[in-house]
Amino acid sequence: MEHAQQQVDPSPSPAVRGYRHIGHVVRPGEDVAALVGPVLRAALDAGEPVVVACTEPVATQLLVAVGHPEDVHVHPAEALDDRPPNAIAAIGSLVDRELPDDGRRLHLVTGPGDPDDWRSWAQTEALLNHVLAERPVDHLCLLTPALGELDGVDAQAVARATHPWLLTEEGVLRNPDYRAPDELLREVERALVPDPLEATEPTLSVIDLDDMRALRRALRQALADSALTEEAAQDFVLAIDEVTANAAEHGVPPVDVKLWCTPERLLCAVTDRGTSFDDPLVGYGPAHGDMAVGGMGLWLARRSVDTLTTTAADDSGQGCTVRLVVRA
């Protein structure tokens, strides 16, 4: 596929108001400091704050390249390898702590990370564009080409799909291959369903649910023999409970709950006969932040599992199935 002509942005911080997400896949043996150093020095010369939240060797190299490291705030590498909601919350919290209140832009460098699953990495990178859209931040993500290697996934392709800007030897370029977060996430989620475990006998099956307490007891009993820790099992039950309660309140009965447990991962599918929703961005930020008034269920559920997807329950487009997956 031919790439559209890229536009070079010579300035370190162009006239943009919101979040500018910049990607760079680090090549083996590449001098990262020589590439990133000039960008950070230009930001400091413009009087804009710089935060480095990278792995220790990279952070040290960048501080040397800047020349006056006392002007750079250094933080431990943020948890980008964690589940997408947790990783996004960590980055968002760091941005909110460091962002100036006088209109200046914040310059943030993170990575290189090493997540276990390339899909989680792609989700995190895509969702940052949505969740941080209004923050005046230049965020440079340093990525490793090892991301996705085990699955035969091209790290460069994922980086281009999730970053509106790229850092190259020519400077910061607009990326014509960037894809909108909702579009990309739908594609990633479609690749996850149906789950292969659904072709096997479930560990637990509750058809036409009518007793939430009985379901919780059955889930705890089934998960007690699983590969999950006690804490992880409690989180999984919480997530299933939130999704099931939502299906019972807002969906159309009957509601069915099925659980599959393997040594590697666990799957729970919650199905009702209502209408499926097709917004992969829902639930990646608290609806209002007030736990006392409801509306927080999907956000809580996402933070408790590795993936949560929603699809129609059958090929006719009828019904709604929410799948929750936890890696053991």
CSV table of C-alpha atoms in Angstrom, one decimal:
chain,number,residue,atom,x,y,z
A,1,MET,CA,0.0,0.0,0.0
A,2,GLU,CA,1.3,3.4,-0.9
A,3,HIS,CA,1.3,6.0,1.8
A,4,ALA,CA,0.0,9.5,1.1
A,5,GLN,CA,2.5,12.3,1.1
A,6,GLN,CA,3.4,13.3,4.6
A,7,GLN,CA,3.5,16.9,5.8
A,8,VAL,CA,6.4,18.0,7.8
A,9,ASP,CA,5.7,20.1,10.9
A,10,PRO,CA,9.0,21.9,11.7
A,11,SER,CA,7.8,23.4,15.0
A,12,PRO,CA,8.1,21.4,18.3
A,13,SER,CA,4.6,22.4,19.3
A,14,PRO,CA,2.3,23.5,16.4
A,15,ALA,CA,-0.8,25.6,16.8
A,16,VAL,CA,-3.0,22.8,18.1
A,17,ARG,CA,-5.2,23.1,21.1
A,18,GLY,CA,-5.6,19.5,22.2
A,19,TYR,CA,-3.7,16.3,22.4
A,20,ARG,CA,-0.9,15.6,19.9
A,21,HIS,CA,0.0,11.9,19.9
A,22,ILE,CA,3.3,11.2,18.2
A,23,GLY,CA,4.7,7.7,17.6
A,24,HIS,CA,8.1,6.4,16.9
A,25,VAL,CA,9.2,2.7,16.6
A,26,VAL,CA,12.7,2.4,17.8
A,27,ARG,CA,14.9,0.5,15.4
A,28,PRO,CA,17.6,-1.9,16.8
A,29,GLY,CA,20.8,0.1,17.5
A,30,GLU,CA,19.1,3.5,16.9
A,31,ASP,CA,20.3,6.5,18.8
A,32,VAL,CA,17.0,7.5,20.3
A,33,ALA,CA,18.6,10.5,22.2
A,34,ALA,CA,19.9,12.0,19.0
A,35,LEU,CA,16.4,11.9,17.5
A,36,VAL,CA,14.3,13.0,20.5
A,37,GLY,CA,16.8,15.4,22.1
A,38,PRO,CA,16.3,18.3,19.7
A,39,VAL,CA,12.5,18.0,20.1
A,40,LEU,CA,12.8,18.3,23.9
A,41,ARG,CA,15.4,21.1,23.8
A,42,ALA,CA,13.1,23.1,21.5
A,43,ALA,CA,10.2,22.6,24.0
A,44,LEU,CA,12.4,23.8,26.9
A,45,ASP,CA,13.7,26.7,24.9
A,46,ALA,CA,10.1,27.7,24.3
A,47,GLY,CA,9.4,27.7,28.1
A,48,GLU,CA,7.2,24.6,28.0
A,49,PRO,CA,7.6,21.8,30.6
A,50,VAL,CA,9.0,18.4,29.7
A,51,VAL,CA,8.2,15.1,31.5
A,52,VAL,CA,10.1,11.9,30.8
A,53,ALA,CA,8.4,8.7,31.9
A,54,CYS,CA,10.6,6.1,30.2
A,55,THR,CA,12.5,3.0,31.1
A,56,GLU,CA,15.6,3.9,33.0
A,57,PRO,CA,18.2,3.5,30.3
A,58,VAL,CA,16.2,5.6,27.8
A,59,ALA,CA,15.4,8.3,30.4
A,60,THR,CA,19.1,8.6,31.2
A,61,GLN,CA,20.0,9.0,27.6
A,62,LEU,CA,17.4,11.7,27.1
A,63,LEU,CA,18.5,13.7,30.1
A,64,VAL,CA,22.0,13.7,28.8
A,65,ALA,CA,20.8,14.8,25.3
A,66,VAL,CA,18.8,17.7,26.7
A,67,GLY,CA,21.9,19.2,28.2
A,68,HIS,CA,20.2,20.8,31.2
A,69,PRO,CA,18.4,17.8,32.9
A,70,GLU,CA,17.4,19.9,35.9
A,71,ASP,CA,14.6,21.4,33.8
A,72,VAL,CA,13.1,18.0,33.0
A,73,HIS,CA,10.7,16.2,35.3
A,74,VAL,CA,11.4,12.5,35.5
A,75,HIS,CA,8.7,9.9,36.5
A,76,PRO,CA,8.8,6.2,36.7
A,77,ALA,CA,7.7,4.5,33.4
A,78,GLU,CA,3.9,4.6,33.4
A,79,ALA,CA,2.0,1.4,33.3
A,80,LEU,CA,1.3,1.2,29.6
A,81,ASP,CA,1.8,-2.6,29.8
A,82,ASP,CA,-1.3,-2.8,32.0
A,83,ARG,CA,-4.9,-3.3,30.9
A,84,PRO,CA,-6.0,-0.4,28.6
A,85,PRO,CA,-8.3,1.3,31.2
A,86,ASN,CA,-5.6,1.2,33.9
A,87,ALA,CA,-2.8,2.3,31.5
A,88,ILE,CA,-5.0,5.2,30.3
A,89,ALA,CA,-5.8,6.2,33.8
A,90,ALA,CA,-2.1,6.2,34.7
A,91,ILE,CA,-1.2,8.4,31.8
A,92,GLY,CA,-4.2,10.7,32.4
A,93,SER,CA,-3.3,11.1,36.1
A,94,LEU,CA,0.3,12.0,35.2
A,95,VAL,CA,-0.8,14.5,32.6
A,96,ASP,CA,-3.3,16.1,35.0
A,97,ARG,CA,-0.5,16.4,37.7
A,98,GLU,CA,2.0,18.0,35.4
A,99,LEU,CA,-0.1,20.1,33.0
A,100,PRO,CA,0.5,23.8,33.5
A,101,ASP,CA,-2.5,25.9,34.3
A,102,ASP,CA,-1.3,28.9,32.4
A,103,GLY,CA,-2.0,27.7,28.9
A,104,ARG,CA,1.4,26.3,28.1
A,105,ARG,CA,1.6,22.8,26.5
A,106,LEU,CA,3.1,19.8,28.3
A,107,HIS,CA,5.6,17.6,26.5
A,108,LEU,CA,5.5,14.0,27.6
A,109,VAL,CA,7.7,11.1,26.5
A,110,THR,CA,6.8,7.5,27.4
A,111,GLY,CA,8.1,4.0,26.6
A,112,PRO,CA,9.4,1.8,25.2
A,113,GLY,CA,6.9,-0.6,26.8
A,114,ASP,CA,6.6,-4.4,26.4
A,115,PRO,CA,3.0,-5.4,26.8
A,116,ASP,CA,2.1,-9.1,26.6
A,117,ASP,CA,-0.7,-8.7,24.1
A,118,TRP,CA,-0.5,-6.5,21.0
A,119,ARG,CA,-4.3,-6.0,21.0
A,120,SER,CA,-4.1,-4.4,24.4
A,121,TRP,CA,-1.3,-2.2,23.3
A,122,ALA,CA,-3.2,-1.1,20.2
A,123,GLN,CA,-6.3,-0.4,22.3
A,124,THR,CA,-4.4,1.7,24.7
A,125,GLU,CA,-2.7,3.8,22.0
A,126,ALA,CA,-6.0,4.3,20.1
A,127,LEU,CA,-7.9,5.2,23.2
A,128,LEU,CA,-5.4,7.8,24.3
A,129,ASN,CA,-6.4,9.9,21.3
A,130,HIS,CA,-10.0,9.8,22.5
A,131,VAL,CA,-9.6,10.1,26.3
A,132,LEU,CA,-6.9,12.9,26.2
A,133,ALA,CA,-8.3,14.7,23.1
A,134,GLU,CA,-8.8,18.0,24.9
A,135,ARG,CA,-5.5,18.1,26.9
A,136,PRO,CA,-2.9,20.5,25.5
A,137,VAL,CA,-0.1,17.8,25.4
A,138,ASP,CA,2.5,16.7,23.0
A,139,HIS,CA,2.9,13.0,23.8
A,140,LEU,CA,5.8,11.1,22.2
A,141,CYS,CA,5.4,7.3,22.4
A,142,LEU,CA,8.6,5.4,21.9
A,143,LEU,CA,7.7,1.9,20.8
A,144,THR,CA,9.6,-1.3,20.4
A,145,PRO,CA,9.5,-3.4,17.2
A,146,ALA,CA,9.1,-6.5,19.3
A,147,LEU,CA,5.5,-5.5,20.0
A,148,GLY,CA,3.3,-8.1,18.2
A,149,GLU,CA,6.2,-10.2,16.9
A,150,LEU,CA,4.8,-13.4,18.4
A,151,ASP,CA,1.5,-12.8,16.7
A,152,GLY,CA,3.1,-11.8,13.4
A,153,VAL,CA,1.9,-8.3,13.8
A,154,ASP,CA,3.8,-5.4,12.3
A,155,ALA,CA,4.6,-2.9,15.0
A,156,GLN,CA,5.1,-0.1,12.5
A,157,ALA,CA,1.6,-0.7,11.0
A,158,VAL,CA,0.0,-0.5,14.5
A,159,ALA,CA,2.0,2.6,15.4
A,160,ARG,CA,0.9,4.3,12.2
A,161,ALA,CA,-2.8,3.3,12.8
A,162,THR,CA,-2.8,4.7,16.3
A,163,HIS,CA,-0.7,7.9,16.1
A,164,PRO,CA,-1.8,11.0,14.1
A,165,TRP,CA,1.8,12.2,14.1
A,166,LEU,CA,5.1,10.4,13.6
A,167,LEU,CA,8.7,11.4,14.7
A,168,THR,CA,11.2,10.8,11.9
A,169,GLU,CA,14.7,12.0,11.0
A,170,GLU,CA,12.9,14.8,9.0
A,171,GLY,CA,11.0,15.9,12.1
A,172,VAL,CA,7.4,15.5,13.3
A,173,LEU,CA,5.2,14.5,10.4
A,174,ARG,CA,1.5,14.2,10.0
A,175,ASN,CA,0.6,10.6,9.5
A,176,PRO,CA,-1.9,9.9,6.6
A,177,ASP,CA,-2.4,6.3,7.8
A,178,TYR,CA,-3.8,7.3,11.2
A,179,ARG,CA,-7.3,5.7,11.9
A,180,ALA,CA,-10.0,7.0,14.1
A,181,PRO,CA,-10.1,5.2,17.5
A,182,ASP,CA,-13.7,3.9,17.1
A,183,GLU,CA,-13.0,2.5,13.6
A,184,LEU,CA,-9.8,0.7,14.7
A,185,LEU,CA,-11.3,-0.6,17.9
A,186,ARG,CA,-14.2,-2.1,16.1
A,187,GLU,CA,-11.8,-4.0,13.8
A,188,VAL,CA,-9.8,-5.3,16.8
A,189,GLU,CA,-12.9,-6.4,18.6
A,190,ARG,CA,-14.3,-8.1,15.5
A,191,ALA,CA,-11.2,-10.3,15.4
A,192,LEU,CA,-11.9,-11.5,19.0
A,193,VAL,CA,-15.4,-12.9,18.3
A,194,PRO,CA,-16.7,-15.5,18.4
A,195,ASP,CA,-14.2,-16.7,21.0
A,196,PRO,CA,-12.9,-20.2,20.3
A,197,LEU,CA,-13.8,-21.2,23.8
A,198,GLU,CA,-17.5,-20.8,22.9
A,199,ALA,CA,-17.3,-24.0,20.8
A,200,THR,CA,-16.5,-26.0,24.0
A,201,GLU,CA,-18.6,-27.0,27.0
A,202,PRO,CA,-18.9,-24.1,29.5
A,203,THR,CA,-17.7,-24.5,33.1
A,204,LEU,CA,-20.9,-22.7,34.2
A,205,SER,CA,-24.2,-22.0,32.3
A,206,VAL,CA,-27.1,-20.1,33.7
A,207,ILE,CA,-30.0,-19.8,31.3
A,208,ASP,CA,-32.8,-17.2,31.9
A,209,LEU,CA,-31.2,-15.7,35.0
A,210,ASP,CA,-33.6,-14.9,37.8
A,211,ASP,CA,-31.4,-14.8,40.9
A,212,MET,CA,-28.4,-12.5,41.0
A,213,ARG,CA,-27.3,-13.8,44.4
A,214,ALA,CA,-27.3,-17.4,43.2
A,215,LEU,CA,-25.3,-16.4,40.2
A,216,ARG,CA,-22.6,-14.7,42.3
A,217,ARG,CA,-22.4,-17.8,44.5
A,218,ALA,CA,-22.1,-20.1,41.5
A,219,LEU,CA,-19.4,-17.8,40.0
A,220,ARG,CA,-17.3,-17.7,43.1
A,221,GLN,CA,-17.5,-21.5,43.4
A,222,ALA,CA,-16.5,-22.0,39.8
A,223,LEU,CA,-13.6,-19.5,40.0
A,224,ALA,CA,-12.3,-21.0,43.3
A,225,ASP,CA,-11.0,-23.9,41.2
A,226,SER,CA,-9.6,-21.7,38.4
A,227,ALA,CA,-6.1,-20.3,37.8
A,228,LEU,CA,-7.1,-16.9,39.1
A,229,THR,CA,-5.8,-15.5,42.3
A,230,GLU,CA,-8.5,-14.7,45.0
A,231,GLU,CA,-8.3,-11.0,44.3
A,232,ALA,CA,-8.5,-11.5,40.5
A,233,ALA,CA,-11.5,-13.8,40.9
A,234,GLN,CA,-13.2,-11.2,43.0
A,235,ASP,CA,-12.6,-8.5,40.4
A,236,PHE,CA,-13.9,-10.9,37.7
A,237,VAL,CA,-17.1,-11.6,39.7
A,238,LEU,CA,-17.5,-7.8,40.1
A,239,ALA,CA,-17.2,-7.2,36.4
A,240,ILE,CA,-19.7,-10.0,35.5
A,241,ASP,CA,-22.1,-8.7,38.1
A,242,GLU,CA,-22.0,-5.2,36.7
A,243,VAL,CA,-22.6,-6.4,33.1
A,244,THR,CA,-25.3,-8.8,34.1
A,245,ALA,CA,-27.1,-6.2,36.2
A,246,ASN,CA,-27.0,-3.8,33.3
A,247,ALA,CA,-28.4,-6.5,31.0
A,248,ALA,CA,-31.2,-7.2,33.4
A,249,GLU,CA,-32.1,-3.6,33.9
A,250,HIS,CA,-31.7,-2.2,30.4
A,251,GLY,CA,-31.8,-5.2,28.1
A,252,VAL,CA,-34.6,-7.6,27.2
A,253,PRO,CA,-35.0,-10.9,29.0
A,254,PRO,CA,-34.1,-13.7,29.2
A,255,VAL,CA,-30.5,-13.1,30.3
A,256,ASP,CA,-28.1,-15.9,29.9
A,257,VAL,CA,-24.6,-16.2,31.5
A,258,LYS,CA,-22.0,-18.7,30.5
A,259,LEU,CA,-18.5,-19.1,31.9
A,260,TRP,CA,-15.5,-20.9,30.5
A,261,CYS,CA,-12.3,-21.5,32.6
A,262,THR,CA,-9.0,-22.7,31.2
A,263,PRO,CA,-5.5,-22.6,32.7
A,264,GLU,CA,-4.6,-19.7,30.4
A,265,ARG,CA,-7.7,-17.5,30.4
A,266,LEU,CA,-11.3,-17.2,31.4
A,267,LEU,CA,-14.3,-16.1,29.3
A,268,CYS,CA,-17.8,-15.0,30.5
A,269,ALA,CA,-20.5,-14.3,27.9
A,270,VAL,CA,-23.6,-12.4,29.0
A,271,THR,CA,-26.5,-12.4,26.5
A,272,ASP,CA,-29.9,-10.7,26.5
A,273,ARG,CA,-32.4,-10.2,23.7
A,274,GLY,CA,-32.2,-6.4,23.5
A,275,THR,CA,-30.3,-4.2,21.1
A,276,SER,CA,-26.6,-4.4,20.9
A,277,PHE,CA,-24.6,-1.1,21.1
A,278,ASP,CA,-21.8,-0.4,18.7
A,279,ASP,CA,-19.6,2.2,20.5
A,280,PRO,CA,-16.2,0.7,21.5
A,281,LEU,CA,-15.3,4.0,23.2
A,282,VAL,CA,-18.0,3.7,25.9
A,283,GLY,CA,-16.7,2.9,29.4
A,284,TYR,CA,-13.2,4.1,29.1
A,285,GLY,CA,-13.7,7.0,31.5
A,286,PRO,CA,-16.1,7.4,34.5
A,287,ALA,CA,-19.4,8.7,33.2
A,288,HIS,CA,-19.5,11.3,36.0
A,289,GLY,CA,-17.1,10.2,38.7
A,290,ASP,CA,-19.8,9.8,41.4
A,291,MET,CA,-19.9,6.1,42.5
A,292,ALA,CA,-23.1,6.8,44.5
A,293,VAL,CA,-25.5,7.6,41.7
A,294,GLY,CA,-24.9,4.8,39.2
A,295,GLY,CA,-23.8,4.9,35.5
A,296,MET,CA,-20.3,3.6,36.4
A,297,GLY,CA,-20.8,-0.1,35.7
A,298,LEU,CA,-19.2,-0.4,32.3
A,299,TRP,CA,-16.2,1.7,33.5
A,300,LEU,CA,-15.7,-0.6,36.5
A,301,ALA,CA,-16.1,-3.7,34.4
A,302,ARG,CA,-13.5,-2.6,31.9
A,303,ARG,CA,-11.0,-2.0,34.7
A,304,SER,CA,-11.5,-5.5,36.0
A,305,VAL,CA,-10.9,-7.5,32.9
A,306,ASP,CA,-8.4,-7.7,30.0
A,307,THR,CA,-11.0,-7.3,27.2
A,308,LEU,CA,-14.7,-6.5,27.1
A,309,THR,CA,-16.5,-6.6,23.7
A,310,THR,CA,-20.1,-6.2,22.7
A,311,THR,CA,-21.7,-7.7,19.6
A,312,ALA,CA,-25.1,-8.8,18.4
A,313,ALA,CA,-26.0,-12.2,19.9
A,314,ASP,CA,-26.6,-13.9,16.5
A,315,ASP,CA,-26.0,-13.5,12.8
A,316,SER,CA,-29.4,-11.9,12.3
A,317,GLY,CA,-28.2,-8.9,14.4
A,318,GLN,CA,-30.7,-9.6,17.2
A,319,GLY,CA,-29.8,-9.6,20.9
A,320,CYS,CA,-26.6,-8.4,22.7
A,321,THR,CA,-23.7,-10.4,23.9
A,322,VAL,CA,-21.0,-8.9,26.1
A,323,ARG,CA,-17.8,-11.0,26.4
A,324,LEU,CA,-15.4,-10.5,29.3
A,325,VAL,CA,-12.0,-12.1,29.1
A,326,VAL,CA,-9.3,-12.4,31.8
A,327,ARG,CA,-5.9,-13.9,31.3
A,328,ALA,CA,-4.9,-16.2,34.1
